[in-house]
């Protein structure tokens, strides 16, 4: 069990550029979650996959955001036409049941 | 709608002193309750969880929490703080049998330990 990994750990981009983050969950976990965390706040739910199906999306997830989980393994989160307000820590978590989530270290996005 | 409130954004304690991090929630239905800890540059880690049964739950690193339904609280305690306990702590509430979007995190409490 190598835990949840996320890449890159840090990303600096200019406003208007597209960025993509990757999350590799714990291999036997079928549930995968994306959260966004800003300074001084707790994580906010973005989207949820069960296997390859995206079952839930938050209202926070504007049409500039898209997430995929092909084949029910790793997941990607893409942000198009980034804005300064997108600067945050993006967290990925996976779980085998509804009771405990295992979090990755996060990807810190800075939009300049 | 459910919500969770962590009453203190920062809690400083002396080493070996007792720790209490407060958490209150609101929900119209039954809930699951969790505490997660976030160390610098690391992912969030589950400390303990309340699903049902005994209202006093024990977690890792000597922490425990008591679910008090009448007070809608789930405060985290430890009898004696260690320097290694310095971290951010998040209280989480999830309505039972609900969707992933109903997992709500508090805003966090930063615990600092003074020697």
mmCIF file of N, CA and C in Angstrom, chain A residues 45-111:
data_model
loop_
_atom_site.group_PDB
_atom_site.id
_atom_site.type_symbol
_atom_site.label_atom_id
_atom_site.label_comp_id
_atom_site.label_asym_id
_atom_site.label_seq_id
_atom_site.Cartn_x
_atom_site.Cartn_y
_atom_site.Cartn_z
ATOM 1 N N UNK A 45 -15.778 19.936 -1.073
ATOM 2 C CA UNK A 45 -16.035 18.873 -2.034
ATOM 3 C C UNK A 45 -16.164 19.430 -3.453
ATOM 4 N N UNK A 46 -15.503 18.760 -4.400
ATOM 5 C CA UNK A 46 -15.625 19.126 -5.814
ATOM 6 C C UNK A 46 -16.378 18.055 -6.604
ATOM 7 N N UNK A 47 -15.885 16.805 -6.536
ATOM 8 C CA UNK A 47 -16.504 15.769 -7.330
ATOM 9 C C UNK A 47 -16.151 14.398 -6.762
ATOM 10 N N UNK A 48 -16.928 13.396 -7.180
ATOM 11 C CA UNK A 48 -16.816 12.044 -6.626
ATOM 12 C C UNK A 48 -17.013 11.021 -7.732
ATOM 13 N N UNK A 49 -16.126 10.023 -7.734
ATOM 14 C CA UNK A 49 -16.223 8.913 -8.668
ATOM 15 C C UNK A 49 -16.415 7.612 -7.899
ATOM 16 N N UNK A 50 -17.233 6.758 -8.456
ATOM 17 C CA UNK A 50 -17.265 5.376 -8.001
ATOM 18 C C UNK A 50 -16.877 4.538 -9.212
ATOM 19 N N UNK A 51 -15.746 3.885 -9.110
ATOM 20 C CA UNK A 51 -15.119 3.261 -10.272
ATOM 21 C C UNK A 51 -14.919 4.351 -11.335
ATOM 22 N N UNK A 52 -15.358 4.123 -12.564
ATOM 23 C CA UNK A 52 -15.119 5.136 -13.609
ATOM 24 C C UNK A 52 -16.251 6.142 -13.725
ATOM 25 N N UNK A 53 -17.319 5.933 -12.984
ATOM 26 C CA UNK A 53 -18.486 6.804 -13.099
ATOM 27 C C UNK A 53 -18.381 8.016 -12.174
ATOM 28 N N UNK A 54 -18.553 9.189 -12.766
ATOM 29 C CA UNK A 54 -18.588 10.428 -11.978
ATOM 30 C C UNK A 54 -20.012 10.598 -11.465
ATOM 31 N N UNK A 55 -20.218 10.348 -10.186
ATOM 32 C CA UNK A 55 -21.563 10.307 -9.649
ATOM 33 C C UNK A 55 -22.039 11.643 -9.091
ATOM 34 N N UNK A 56 -21.128 12.466 -8.641
ATOM 35 C CA UNK A 56 -21.527 13.739 -8.041
ATOM 36 C C UNK A 56 -20.555 14.848 -8.427
ATOM 37 N N UNK A 57 -21.124 16.042 -8.598
ATOM 38 C CA UNK A 57 -20.322 17.229 -8.868
ATOM 39 C C UNK A 57 -20.861 18.373 -8.035
ATOM 40 N N UNK A 58 -19.969 19.133 -7.460
ATOM 41 C CA UNK A 58 -20.378 20.283 -6.671
ATOM 42 C C UNK A 58 -20.729 21.456 -7.572
ATOM 43 N N UNK A 59 -21.506 22.371 -7.013
ATOM 44 C CA UNK A 59 -21.774 23.611 -7.741
ATOM 45 C C UNK A 59 -20.495 24.428 -7.895
ATOM 46 N N UNK A 60 -19.488 24.126 -7.037
ATOM 47 C CA UNK A 60 -18.199 24.823 -7.154
ATOM 48 C C UNK A 60 -17.494 24.476 -8.450
ATOM 49 N N UNK A 61 -17.849 23.348 -9.026
ATOM 50 C CA UNK A 61 -17.174 22.867 -10.219
ATOM 51 C C UNK A 61 -17.794 23.532 -11.446
ATOM 52 N N UNK A 62 -17.199 24.675 -11.829
ATOM 53 C CA UNK A 62 -17.739 25.397 -12.981
ATOM 54 C C UNK A 62 -17.430 24.629 -14.256
ATOM 55 N N UNK A 63 -17.933 25.154 -15.375
ATOM 56 C CA UNK A 63 -17.719 24.459 -16.647
ATOM 57 C C UNK A 63 -16.268 24.530 -17.097
ATOM 58 N N UNK A 64 -15.434 25.282 -16.384
ATOM 59 C CA UNK A 64 -13.997 25.298 -16.715
ATOM 60 C C UNK A 64 -13.272 24.091 -16.102
ATOM 61 N N UNK A 65 -13.943 23.420 -15.201
ATOM 62 C CA UNK A 65 -13.361 22.268 -14.516
ATOM 63 C C UNK A 65 -13.914 20.978 -15.124
ATOM 64 N N UNK A 66 -13.034 20.012 -15.326
ATOM 65 C CA UNK A 66 -13.499 18.704 -15.755
ATOM 66 C C UNK A 66 -12.634 17.638 -15.091
ATOM 67 N N UNK A 67 -13.258 16.549 -14.740
ATOM 68 C CA UNK A 67 -12.545 15.457 -14.094
ATOM 69 C C UNK A 67 -12.899 14.162 -14.785
ATOM 70 N N UNK A 68 -11.916 13.281 -14.837
ATOM 71 C CA UNK A 68 -12.123 11.981 -15.444
ATOM 72 C C UNK A 68 -11.469 10.902 -14.600
ATOM 73 N N UNK A 69 -11.951 9.704 -14.772
ATOM 74 C CA UNK A 69 -11.327 8.555 -14.133
ATOM 75 C C UNK A 69 -11.466 7.356 -15.065
ATOM 76 N N UNK A 70 -10.675 7.381 -16.119
ATOM 77 C CA UNK A 70 -10.784 6.292 -17.093
ATOM 78 C C UNK A 70 -10.402 4.959 -16.470
ATOM 79 N N UNK A 71 -11.184 3.948 -16.781
ATOM 80 C CA UNK A 71 -10.918 2.590 -16.310
ATOM 81 C C UNK A 71 -10.976 2.468 -14.792
ATOM 82 N N UNK A 72 -11.473 3.466 -14.122
ATOM 83 C CA UNK A 72 -11.635 3.368 -12.682
ATOM 84 C C UNK A 72 -10.350 3.317 -11.892
ATOM 85 N N UNK A 73 -9.257 3.794 -12.492
ATOM 86 C CA UNK A 73 -7.990 3.761 -11.763
ATOM 87 C C UNK A 73 -7.596 5.185 -11.375
ATOM 88 N N UNK A 74 -6.581 5.760 -12.043
ATOM 89 C CA UNK A 74 -6.172 7.120 -11.723
ATOM 90 C C UNK A 74 -7.239 8.110 -12.184
ATOM 91 N N UNK A 75 -7.131 9.320 -11.693
ATOM 92 C CA UNK A 75 -8.070 10.372 -12.081
ATOM 93 C C UNK A 75 -7.300 11.631 -12.451
ATOM 94 N N UNK A 76 -7.877 12.421 -13.338
ATOM 95 C CA UNK A 76 -7.310 13.723 -13.677
ATOM 96 C C UNK A 76 -8.345 14.807 -13.431
ATOM 97 N N UNK A 77 -7.849 15.952 -13.012
ATOM 98 C CA UNK A 77 -8.671 17.143 -12.845
ATOM 99 C C UNK A 77 -8.062 18.227 -13.710
ATOM 100 N N UNK A 78 -8.829 18.735 -14.660
ATOM 101 C CA UNK A 78 -8.338 19.768 -15.550
ATOM 102 C C UNK A 78 -9.075 21.063 -15.279
ATOM 103 N N UNK A 79 -8.327 22.147 -15.259
ATOM 104 C CA UNK A 79 -8.911 23.479 -15.153
ATOM 105 C C UNK A 79 -8.525 24.238 -16.417
ATOM 106 N N UNK A 80 -9.510 24.682 -17.138
ATOM 107 C CA UNK A 80 -9.267 25.459 -18.360
ATOM 108 C C UNK A 80 -9.361 26.956 -18.042
ATOM 109 N N UNK A 81 -8.591 27.726 -18.779
ATOM 110 C CA UNK A 81 -8.630 29.196 -18.666
ATOM 111 C C UNK A 81 -8.562 29.609 -17.195
ATOM 112 N N UNK A 82 -7.479 29.225 -16.542
ATOM 113 C CA UNK A 82 -7.351 29.455 -15.106
ATOM 114 C C UNK A 82 -7.515 30.923 -14.743
ATOM 115 N N UNK A 83 -8.066 31.128 -13.555
ATOM 116 C CA UNK A 83 -8.263 32.463 -12.993
ATOM 117 C C UNK A 83 -7.527 32.515 -11.661
ATOM 118 N N UNK A 84 -7.247 33.733 -11.191
ATOM 119 C CA UNK A 84 -6.524 33.852 -9.931
ATOM 120 C C UNK A 84 -7.292 33.231 -8.780
ATOM 121 N N UNK A 85 -8.595 33.235 -8.857
ATOM 122 C CA UNK A 85 -9.416 32.634 -7.822
ATOM 123 C C UNK A 85 -9.315 31.125 -7.771
ATOM 124 N N UNK A 86 -8.683 30.527 -8.773
ATOM 125 C CA UNK A 86 -8.488 29.077 -8.761
ATOM 126 C C UNK A 86 -7.296 28.676 -7.903
ATOM 127 N N UNK A 87 -6.494 29.636 -7.480
ATOM 128 C CA UNK A 87 -5.337 29.336 -6.636
ATOM 129 C C UNK A 87 -5.808 28.675 -5.344
ATOM 130 N N UNK A 88 -5.291 27.485 -5.089
ATOM 131 C CA UNK A 88 -5.735 26.701 -3.931
ATOM 132 C C UNK A 88 -4.920 25.426 -3.880
ATOM 133 N N UNK A 89 -5.174 24.644 -2.844
ATOM 134 C CA UNK A 89 -4.647 23.289 -2.763
ATOM 135 C C UNK A 89 -5.744 22.356 -3.242
ATOM 136 N N UNK A 90 -5.408 21.491 -4.183
ATOM 137 C CA UNK A 90 -6.370 20.519 -4.702
ATOM 138 C C UNK A 90 -6.017 19.147 -4.130
ATOM 139 N N UNK A 91 -6.979 18.597 -3.400
ATOM 140 C CA UNK A 91 -6.762 17.342 -2.684
ATOM 141 C C UNK A 91 -7.538 16.214 -3.336
ATOM 142 N N UNK A 92 -6.923 15.067 -3.364
ATOM 143 C CA UNK A 92 -7.569 13.860 -3.841
ATOM 144 C C UNK A 92 -7.627 12.871 -2.681
ATOM 145 N N UNK A 93 -8.711 12.140 -2.595
ATOM 146 C CA UNK A 93 -8.853 11.105 -1.567
ATOM 147 C C UNK A 93 -9.480 9.872 -2.201
ATOM 148 N N UNK A 94 -9.174 8.724 -1.632
ATOM 149 C CA UNK A 94 -9.823 7.505 -2.089
ATOM 150 C C UNK A 94 -10.318 6.731 -0.877
ATOM 151 N N UNK A 95 -11.277 5.866 -1.111
ATOM 152 C CA UNK A 95 -11.794 5.043 -0.022
ATOM 153 C C UNK A 95 -12.348 3.746 -0.569
ATOM 154 N N UNK A 96 -12.336 2.755 0.310
ATOM 155 C CA UNK A 96 -12.928 1.470 -0.032
ATOM 156 C C UNK A 96 -14.346 1.350 0.494
ATOM 157 N N UNK A 97 -14.695 2.228 1.431
ATOM 158 C CA UNK A 97 -16.058 2.263 1.966
ATOM 159 C C UNK A 97 -16.401 3.724 2.229
ATOM 160 N N UNK A 98 -17.536 3.970 2.823
ATOM 161 C CA UNK A 98 -17.973 5.356 3.016
ATOM 162 C C UNK A 98 -17.445 5.956 4.305
ATOM 163 N N UNK A 99 -16.686 5.162 5.064
ATOM 164 C CA UNK A 99 -16.367 5.608 6.416
ATOM 165 C C UNK A 99 -14.990 6.231 6.582
ATOM 166 N N UNK A 100 -14.083 5.973 5.711
ATOM 167 C CA UNK A 100 -12.739 6.504 5.895
ATOM 168 C C UNK A 100 -12.111 6.847 4.564
ATOM 169 N N UNK A 101 -11.668 8.077 4.434
ATOM 170 C CA UNK A 101 -10.999 8.514 3.231
ATOM 171 C C UNK A 101 -9.501 8.602 3.482
ATOM 172 N N UNK A 102 -8.728 8.229 2.473
ATOM 173 C CA UNK A 102 -7.281 8.344 2.512
ATOM 174 C C UNK A 102 -6.897 9.456 1.544
ATOM 175 N N UNK A 103 -6.207 10.452 2.084
ATOM 176 C CA UNK A 103 -5.896 11.643 1.296
ATOM 177 C C UNK A 103 -4.481 11.616 0.747
ATOM 178 N N UNK A 104 -4.331 12.182 -0.420
ATOM 179 C CA UNK A 104 -3.013 12.451 -0.971
ATOM 180 C C UNK A 104 -2.456 13.747 -0.393
ATOM 181 N N UNK A 105 -1.203 14.082 -0.731
ATOM 182 C CA UNK A 105 -0.561 15.277 -0.186
ATOM 183 C C UNK A 105 -1.047 16.570 -0.824
ATOM 184 N N UNK A 106 -1.775 16.460 -1.933
ATOM 185 C CA UNK A 106 -2.316 17.650 -2.567
ATOM 186 C C UNK A 106 -1.427 18.232 -3.652
ATOM 187 N N UNK A 107 -2.048 19.011 -4.524
ATOM 188 C CA UNK A 107 -1.351 19.804 -5.528
ATOM 189 C C UNK A 107 -1.655 21.263 -5.252
ATOM 190 N N UNK A 108 -0.610 22.034 -5.010
ATOM 191 C CA UNK A 108 -0.806 23.469 -4.753
ATOM 192 C C UNK A 108 -0.723 24.232 -6.059
ATOM 193 N N UNK A 109 -1.816 24.884 -6.427
ATOM 194 C CA UNK A 109 -1.887 25.657 -7.664
ATOM 195 C C UNK A 109 -1.793 27.139 -7.339
ATOM 196 N N UNK A 110 -0.885 27.806 -8.033
ATOM 197 C CA UNK A 110 -0.775 29.261 -7.939
ATOM 198 C C UNK A 110 -0.986 29.836 -9.327
ATOM 199 N N UNK A 111 -1.972 30.694 -9.460
ATOM 200 C CA UNK A 111 -2.261 31.345 -10.734
ATOM 201 C C UNK A 111 -1.801 32.796 -10.646
#
